[in-house]
Short mmCIF file of C-alpha atoms and ligand atoms in Angstrom, two decimals:
data_model
loop_
_atom_site.label_atom_id
_atom_site.label_comp_id
_atom_site.label_asym_id
_atom_site.label_seq_id
_atom_site.Cartn_x
_atom_site.Cartn_y
_atom_site.Cartn_z
CA MET F 150 -56.09 -8.89 45.59
CA MET F 151 -56.12 -6.65 42.76
CA SER F 152 -57.31 -8.10 39.66
CA ASN F 153 -55.19 -7.75 36.25
CA THR F 154 -57.23 -7.87 33.45
CA ILE F 155 -55.15 -9.70 30.29
CA PRO F 156 -55.96 -9.61 27.30
CA GLU F 157 -56.96 -12.64 25.13
CA ILE F 158 -56.16 -14.55 21.85
CA THR F 159 -58.29 -16.84 19.49
CA LEU F 160 -56.44 -20.08 18.62
CA ASN F 161 -56.58 -22.42 15.77
CA ASP F 162 -59.51 -23.95 17.42
CA GLY F 163 -61.82 -21.28 18.58
CA LEU F 164 -60.97 -21.10 21.59
CA THR F 165 -59.59 -18.04 23.85
CA VAL F 166 -56.70 -17.89 26.03
CA PRO F 167 -55.24 -15.57 27.72
CA THR F 168 -51.66 -13.43 26.13
CA ILE F 169 -49.71 -14.51 29.37
CA GLY F 170 -49.68 -17.63 31.95
CA PHE F 171 -48.53 -19.05 34.57
CA GLY F 172 -45.72 -21.77 35.02
CA THR F 173 -45.15 -24.34 37.61
CA ALA F 174 -42.22 -26.33 37.19
CA ALA F 175 -41.01 -27.25 40.68
CA LEU F 176 -44.13 -25.70 42.31
CA MET F 177 -45.00 -28.58 44.46
CA GLY F 178 -46.64 -29.86 47.51
CA ASN F 179 -48.45 -27.68 50.08
CA ASP F 180 -46.18 -24.54 49.57
CA GLY F 181 -46.93 -25.65 45.24
CA ALA F 182 -50.89 -25.57 46.12
CA HIS F 183 -50.46 -22.48 47.63
CA ALA F 184 -48.08 -20.60 45.40
CA ILE F 185 -50.47 -21.84 42.47
CA LYS F 186 -53.28 -20.35 44.45
CA SER F 187 -51.73 -17.12 45.07
CA ALA F 188 -51.25 -16.74 41.25
CA ILE F 189 -54.65 -17.34 40.36
CA ASP F 190 -55.66 -14.64 42.89
CA VAL F 191 -53.32 -11.74 41.27
CA GLY F 192 -54.86 -12.38 37.86
CA TYR F 193 -53.83 -15.58 35.96
CA ARG F 194 -56.25 -17.77 34.43
CA LEU F 195 -53.57 -19.67 32.10
CA ILE F 196 -51.72 -22.57 34.39
CA ASP F 197 -48.81 -24.33 32.55
CA SER F 198 -48.45 -27.93 34.32
CA ALA F 199 -46.58 -31.67 33.33
CA TYR F 200 -47.46 -35.05 34.29
CA ASN F 201 -43.73 -34.94 34.49
CA TYR F 202 -43.44 -31.80 36.55
CA GLU F 203 -45.24 -34.26 39.25
CA ASN F 204 -47.57 -31.10 40.42
CA GLU F 205 -50.77 -32.27 38.89
CA GLY F 206 -51.75 -32.46 41.91
CA ALA F 207 -51.23 -29.54 43.43
CA VAL F 208 -52.73 -27.51 40.70
CA GLY F 209 -55.74 -29.31 41.39
CA LYS F 210 -55.42 -28.07 45.08
CA ALA F 211 -54.55 -24.88 43.92
CA VAL F 212 -58.13 -24.45 41.43
CA LYS F 213 -60.16 -25.64 45.21
CA LEU F 214 -58.84 -23.05 47.30
CA SER F 215 -59.25 -20.38 44.83
CA SER F 216 -62.49 -19.03 45.03
CA VAL F 217 -62.36 -18.43 40.62
CA GLN F 218 -64.71 -20.60 38.39
CA ARG F 219 -63.44 -23.81 37.14
CA GLU F 220 -64.38 -22.48 33.79
CA LYS F 221 -62.64 -19.04 34.08
CA LEU F 222 -59.26 -21.15 34.45
CA PHE F 223 -57.35 -22.93 31.41
CA ILE F 224 -55.34 -25.53 32.57
CA THR F 225 -52.74 -27.23 30.75
CA SER F 226 -50.81 -30.43 31.24
CA LYS F 227 -48.10 -32.32 29.20
CA LEU F 228 -47.83 -35.66 28.15
CA PRO F 229 -44.51 -37.63 28.99
CA GLY F 230 -41.78 -39.54 25.98
CA ARG F 231 -42.33 -42.61 28.09
CA TYR F 232 -46.41 -42.71 27.41
CA HIS F 233 -46.49 -41.94 22.91
CA THR F 234 -47.91 -45.32 22.11
CA TYR F 235 -51.27 -45.12 21.78
CA ASP F 236 -52.08 -47.71 24.26
CA LYS F 237 -50.20 -45.68 26.92
CA ALA F 238 -50.59 -42.23 26.08
CA VAL F 239 -55.00 -42.76 26.62
CA PRO F 240 -54.78 -44.28 30.30
CA THR F 241 -51.86 -41.13 30.92
CA ILE F 242 -54.25 -38.65 30.00
CA GLN F 243 -57.09 -39.91 32.03
CA GLU F 244 -54.73 -40.79 35.20
CA SER F 245 -53.25 -36.75 34.52
CA LEU F 246 -57.36 -35.75 35.22
CA TYR F 247 -57.69 -38.02 38.27
CA ARG F 248 -54.08 -36.79 39.97
CA ALA F 249 -55.62 -32.78 38.99
CA ASP F 250 -58.98 -33.88 40.02
CA LEU F 251 -60.37 -32.46 37.37
CA ASP F 252 -62.97 -33.07 34.76
CA TYR F 253 -60.95 -31.55 31.49
CA TYR F 254 -58.06 -29.84 30.56
CA ASP F 255 -58.37 -27.17 28.75
CA LEU F 256 -55.10 -27.59 26.63
CA TYR F 257 -52.82 -31.27 26.84
CA LEU F 258 -49.74 -30.99 25.00
CA ILE F 259 -47.43 -33.50 23.75
CA HIS F 260 -43.63 -32.48 26.10
CA TRP F 261 -41.30 -33.38 23.49
CA PRO F 262 -41.23 -34.99 20.34
CA ASN F 263 -38.68 -37.47 21.04
CA PRO F 264 -37.93 -37.96 17.46
CA ILE F 265 -35.87 -40.75 17.83
CA GLN F 266 -38.06 -43.03 19.57
CA ASP F 267 -40.78 -41.36 16.71
CA ASP F 268 -43.83 -42.41 18.27
CA TYR F 269 -44.96 -39.03 18.30
CA VAL F 270 -47.61 -39.45 15.77
CA GLU F 271 -49.03 -42.12 17.77
CA ALA F 272 -49.18 -39.88 20.91
CA TRP F 273 -51.09 -36.98 18.72
CA GLN F 274 -53.67 -39.71 17.72
CA ALA F 275 -54.60 -39.98 20.94
CA LEU F 276 -54.72 -36.30 22.11
CA ILE F 277 -57.11 -36.06 18.82
CA ASP F 278 -59.25 -38.84 20.42
CA ALA F 279 -59.15 -37.55 24.06
CA LYS F 280 -60.66 -34.36 22.46
CA LYS F 281 -62.96 -35.99 20.91
CA TRP F 282 -63.85 -37.31 24.22
CA GLY F 283 -64.29 -34.57 25.75
CA LEU F 284 -61.01 -35.07 27.88
CA VAL F 285 -59.41 -32.19 26.67
CA ARG F 286 -60.70 -29.17 24.89
CA SER F 287 -57.81 -28.02 22.88
CA ILE F 288 -54.19 -30.14 22.20
CA GLY F 289 -51.14 -28.70 21.13
CA VAL F 290 -46.83 -29.71 21.59
CA CYS F 291 -43.99 -28.79 22.72
CA ASN F 292 -40.84 -28.29 21.45
CA PHE F 293 -41.95 -29.70 18.21
CA LEU F 294 -39.83 -28.68 14.65
CA PRO F 295 -41.21 -27.51 11.80
CA GLU F 296 -40.50 -31.10 10.29
CA HIS F 297 -42.53 -32.72 13.13
CA LEU F 298 -45.63 -30.56 12.80
CA GLU F 299 -45.37 -31.20 9.00
CA ARG F 300 -45.73 -34.81 9.76
CA LEU F 301 -48.66 -34.55 12.09
CA LYS F 302 -50.11 -32.23 9.91
CA LYS F 303 -49.50 -34.98 6.56
CA GLU F 304 -50.48 -37.92 8.81
CA THR F 305 -53.69 -36.71 10.74
CA GLY F 306 -54.87 -33.72 8.98
CA VAL F 307 -54.86 -32.04 12.56
CA LEU F 308 -52.23 -28.89 13.68
CA PRO F 309 -51.79 -28.18 17.14
CA SER F 310 -53.65 -25.10 18.82
CA ILE F 311 -50.23 -24.13 20.45
CA ASN F 312 -46.21 -25.22 20.27
CA GLN F 313 -44.69 -24.13 22.95
CA ILE F 314 -41.30 -23.67 23.03
CA GLU F 315 -38.18 -22.37 24.94
CA LEU F 316 -38.25 -18.46 23.71
CA HIS F 317 -36.25 -15.95 25.79
CA PRO F 318 -34.28 -12.89 24.32
CA PHE F 319 -30.76 -15.07 24.00
CA PHE F 320 -32.97 -17.31 21.71
CA ASN F 321 -35.91 -15.72 20.51
CA GLN F 322 -36.96 -18.39 17.76
CA LYS F 323 -37.78 -15.83 14.75
CA GLU F 324 -37.70 -18.58 12.10
CA GLN F 325 -39.76 -20.96 14.33
CA ARG F 326 -42.37 -18.23 14.84
CA LYS F 327 -42.84 -17.51 11.38
CA TRP F 328 -44.07 -20.98 10.32
CA HIS F 329 -45.81 -20.98 13.31
CA GLU F 330 -47.89 -17.42 12.11
CA LYS F 331 -47.97 -19.12 8.61
CA ASN F 332 -49.61 -21.92 9.48
CA ASN F 333 -51.95 -20.58 12.52
CA VAL F 334 -50.33 -21.91 15.23
CA ALA F 335 -50.00 -20.15 18.41
CA THR F 336 -46.46 -19.54 20.06
CA GLU F 337 -46.60 -20.36 23.91
CA SER F 338 -42.96 -19.35 25.52
CA TRP F 339 -40.75 -21.20 28.03
CA SER F 340 -38.49 -20.05 30.42
CA PRO F 341 -39.29 -16.85 29.12
CA ILE F 342 -36.91 -14.92 31.29
CA GLY F 343 -34.04 -17.24 30.84
CA ARG F 344 -35.14 -18.90 34.00
CA ALA F 345 -33.64 -15.78 35.71
CA ASN F 346 -30.14 -16.29 33.92
CA GLU F 347 -27.99 -13.47 33.11
CA VAL F 348 -30.61 -11.87 30.74
CA LEU F 349 -32.31 -9.81 33.77
CA GLN F 350 -28.36 -7.68 34.13
CA ASN F 351 -28.60 -7.07 30.53
CA GLU F 352 -27.68 -3.45 30.21
CA ASP F 353 -29.49 -3.00 27.26
CA ILE F 354 -32.80 -3.74 28.43
CA GLN F 355 -31.97 -2.09 31.85
CA LYS F 356 -31.49 0.76 30.02
CA ILE F 357 -35.21 0.14 28.36
CA ALA F 358 -36.66 -0.70 31.24
CA ASP F 359 -35.29 2.77 33.49
CA HIS F 360 -37.15 4.77 31.14
CA HIS F 361 -40.25 2.94 31.03
CA ASN F 362 -39.83 2.68 35.05
CA LYS F 363 -40.40 -1.08 34.72
CA THR F 364 -37.65 -4.18 35.86
CA VAL F 365 -36.35 -5.96 33.29
CA ALA F 366 -38.10 -9.00 33.81
CA GLN F 367 -41.57 -6.83 32.64
CA ILE F 368 -39.99 -5.42 29.71
CA ILE F 369 -39.09 -9.13 28.31
CA LEU F 370 -42.33 -10.45 29.22
CA ARG F 371 -43.96 -7.40 27.29
CA TRP F 372 -41.52 -7.94 24.16
CA HIS F 373 -43.36 -11.97 24.24
CA VAL F 374 -46.98 -10.16 24.26
CA GLN F 375 -45.94 -7.94 21.23
CA LEU F 376 -44.16 -10.50 19.82
CA GLY F 377 -47.50 -12.85 19.33
CA ALA F 378 -46.26 -15.08 21.77
CA ILE F 379 -47.63 -16.46 24.95
CA PRO F 380 -45.31 -16.00 27.97
CA ILE F 381 -45.37 -18.43 30.92
CA PRO F 382 -43.02 -17.08 33.82
CA LYS F 383 -42.91 -19.01 36.93
CA SER F 384 -42.95 -17.58 40.02
CA ALA F 385 -42.98 -19.10 43.65
CA SER F 386 -43.09 -15.47 45.22
CA PRO F 387 -46.65 -13.51 44.98
CA GLN F 388 -45.27 -10.02 44.54
CA ARG F 389 -42.74 -11.33 41.62
CA GLN F 390 -45.91 -13.35 39.79
CA LEU F 391 -47.78 -9.40 40.29
CA GLU F 392 -44.68 -7.81 38.39
CA ASN F 393 -44.93 -10.23 36.05
CA ILE F 394 -48.53 -10.17 34.68
CA SER F 395 -48.59 -6.07 35.07
CA ILE F 396 -47.23 -5.72 32.13
CA PHE F 397 -50.18 -3.92 30.23
CA ASP F 398 -49.99 -0.55 30.94
CA PHE F 399 -47.64 0.12 28.87
CA SER F 400 -45.81 -0.88 25.49
CA LEU F 401 -42.24 -0.69 23.98
CA ASN F 402 -41.80 0.82 20.74
CA GLU F 403 -39.91 -0.26 17.19
CA THR F 404 -36.87 0.83 18.23
CA GLU F 405 -36.87 -1.12 21.44
CA MET F 406 -38.26 -4.27 20.33
CA ASN F 407 -35.37 -4.56 17.72
CA THR F 408 -32.47 -3.74 20.77
CA ILE F 409 -34.14 -7.13 22.70
CA ASN F 410 -34.32 -8.66 19.47
CA ALA F 411 -30.68 -8.44 18.59
CA LEU F 412 -29.79 -10.36 21.72
CA SER F 413 -30.49 -13.73 20.29
CA ARG F 414 -27.91 -16.13 19.36
CA PRO F 415 -28.13 -19.49 17.42
CA ASP F 416 -26.40 -20.99 20.84
CA GLY F 417 -28.55 -18.65 23.12
CA ARG F 418 -30.44 -21.83 24.54
CA ASN F 419 -30.42 -22.23 28.06
CA LYS F 420 -29.32 -26.13 28.25
CA ASN F 421 -28.69 -26.48 24.82
CA GLN F 422 -32.04 -28.92 24.56
CA ASP F 423 -32.17 -28.79 20.66
CA PRO F 424 -35.12 -30.82 19.92
CA ALA F 425 -33.86 -32.28 16.81
CA VAL F 426 -31.91 -34.46 19.09
CA TYR F 427 -32.93 -34.17 22.69
CA GLU F 428 -35.53 -36.10 24.26
CA GLU F 429 -37.25 -36.51 27.58
CA PHE F 430 -39.30 -38.87 28.64
N1 NAP Q 655 -42.62 -27.84 27.40
C1 NAP Q 655 -41.13 -27.94 27.93
O1 NAP Q 655 -40.54 -28.30 27.90
C2 NAP Q 655 -40.79 -26.53 29.28
C3 NAP Q 655 -39.51 -26.70 29.26
C4 NAP Q 655 -39.24 -25.44 30.83
C5 NAP Q 655 -39.98 -25.01 31.20
N2 NAP Q 655 -41.61 -25.35 30.53
C6 NAP Q 655 -42.33 -24.27 31.57
O2 NAP Q 655 -42.31 -23.31 30.88
C7 NAP Q 655 -42.28 -22.27 32.70
C8 NAP Q 655 -41.50 -21.51 32.82
O3 NAP Q 655 -39.81 -21.42 32.53
P1 NAP Q 655 -39.26 -21.55 33.46
O4 NAP Q 655 -39.94 -22.01 34.95
O5 NAP Q 655 -37.94 -22.51 32.73
O6 NAP Q 655 -38.81 -19.87 33.43
P2 NAP Q 655 -38.46 -18.42 34.00
O7 NAP Q 655 -40.43 -18.81 33.92
O8 NAP Q 655 -37.72 -18.06 32.45
O9 NAP Q 655 -37.88 -18.44 35.21
C9 NAP Q 655 -38.41 -19.00 36.45
C10 NAP Q 655 -37.54 -18.23 37.65
O10 NAP Q 655 -36.97 -16.65 37.50
C11 NAP Q 655 -37.32 -16.37 38.47
N3 NAP Q 655 -38.39 -15.59 38.59
C12 NAP Q 655 -39.68 -15.23 38.01
N4 NAP Q 655 -40.08 -13.97 38.13
C13 NAP Q 655 -38.81 -12.60 38.50
C14 NAP Q 655 -39.14 -12.09 38.56
N5 NAP Q 655 -39.85 -10.58 38.26
N6 NAP Q 655 -37.58 -11.13 38.66
C15 NAP Q 655 -36.34 -12.23 39.13
N7 NAP Q 655 -36.24 -13.35 38.88
C16 NAP Q 655 -38.14 -13.99 38.65
C17 NAP Q 655 -38.23 -17.79 39.73
O11 NAP Q 655 -37.88 -17.44 40.84
P3 NAP Q 655 -39.23 -17.21 41.67
O12 NAP Q 655 -40.00 -18.40 41.64
O13 NAP Q 655 -38.57 -17.28 43.51
O14 NAP Q 655 -39.55 -15.97 41.59
C18 NAP Q 655 -37.57 -18.53 38.71
O15 NAP Q 655 -35.97 -19.09 39.33
C19 NAP Q 655 -41.99 -23.73 33.68
O16 NAP Q 655 -42.49 -23.30 35.05
C20 NAP Q 655 -42.57 -24.64 33.23
O17 NAP Q 655 -44.37 -24.43 33.20
C21 NAP Q 655 -41.97 -26.09 30.01
#
C-alpha cells in the first residue's frame, strides 16, 4: 500500500501529533478491526476511539494486525460521563487499557463536560494522575467550552493538550478556536465532513474541488488543516480512507478559505448538541 506522510504539530506538553487522524465511531468487531487496520495501512497514525464506542477492543486488534510499530501510533480513548468521579475514573482508564490490550494510551480525553452533573474537575484530576502513573501520555478533553477550560486551569493549574469539538463548514467554531489559540490548546475536529450531510453537495465547495481536481471531502479536510485544526474523518472504506488523507499536495488560497468560512451559521451543529446543556453518559 502507498504510504502517506502526514505533517505533525507539537502540543503544549511537547508531544507531536499528526495533523489528520482517523475516527472510529461505529467501527466495531471484526469488520471494525479490519477497517481500522486498513486505515493504519494507508497512513493514518492518530486513531480516535472511546469507551462509549465499545470498540477499544477493535482498536487493539487493529494494532496487532498492523505491521506498524505500536510506538509509531497515537491512540486515543475517552472517559464516559457516568465515570467522572475520581474513584470511578481511575479504574475506567485502566479498563480502557485492558480492553485494547495496550500498556498506555497516547491521549485520553474527557468525552463531554456534563456541566449539570458537574464532576468534570474530579475527572480531570484522575486524568492528571493517570498521566503521572504512565497510563496515558497526553490528556485532553472534548466539547469543553471556554468557561469549562478556565475552570480546569483555575482549579488544577493544568490545561488540556487538545480539545476535540464539533467542527465542519456549517459550524466552524471561530470564537472557540480563538480561545484555544490564545491558550495553546490544540483543536481537534469531530464530524469534520459533517457526518456526510448536505455539506458534501455544497456548490461553492464543489467549484473549489473542481478547480483543484479534488473531491469535496478533500477540500473540507484541507480547510481544517489550514485552520490549524486536526480533523478525524471516519470511513469504513479503504478507498475513502485514502481519499481523505490525500490532502497534502495542494493548498487553498485565502479566497477559497473565506468562501468555506462563510458557510458557518449559529445553528449549524449537526444534532444541536450544545455542551452548555447537552450531557452524555
Ligand atoms: N468527542 C465527541 O463527542 C465526538 C462526537 C462525534 C464523533 N467523534 C469522533 O469523530 C469521528 C468523525 O466524526 P463522524 O464519524 O461523526 O463524522 P465524519 O467523519 O464527518 O463523517 C463520517 C461519514 O462520512 C462518510 N465518509 C467518509 N469519507 C467520505 C468521503 N470521502 N466521501 C463521502 N463520504 C465519506 C462515512 O461513510 P463510510 O464509512 O461509508 O465511508 C461516514 O458516513 C468519529 O468517528 C469519532 O471518532 C467524537
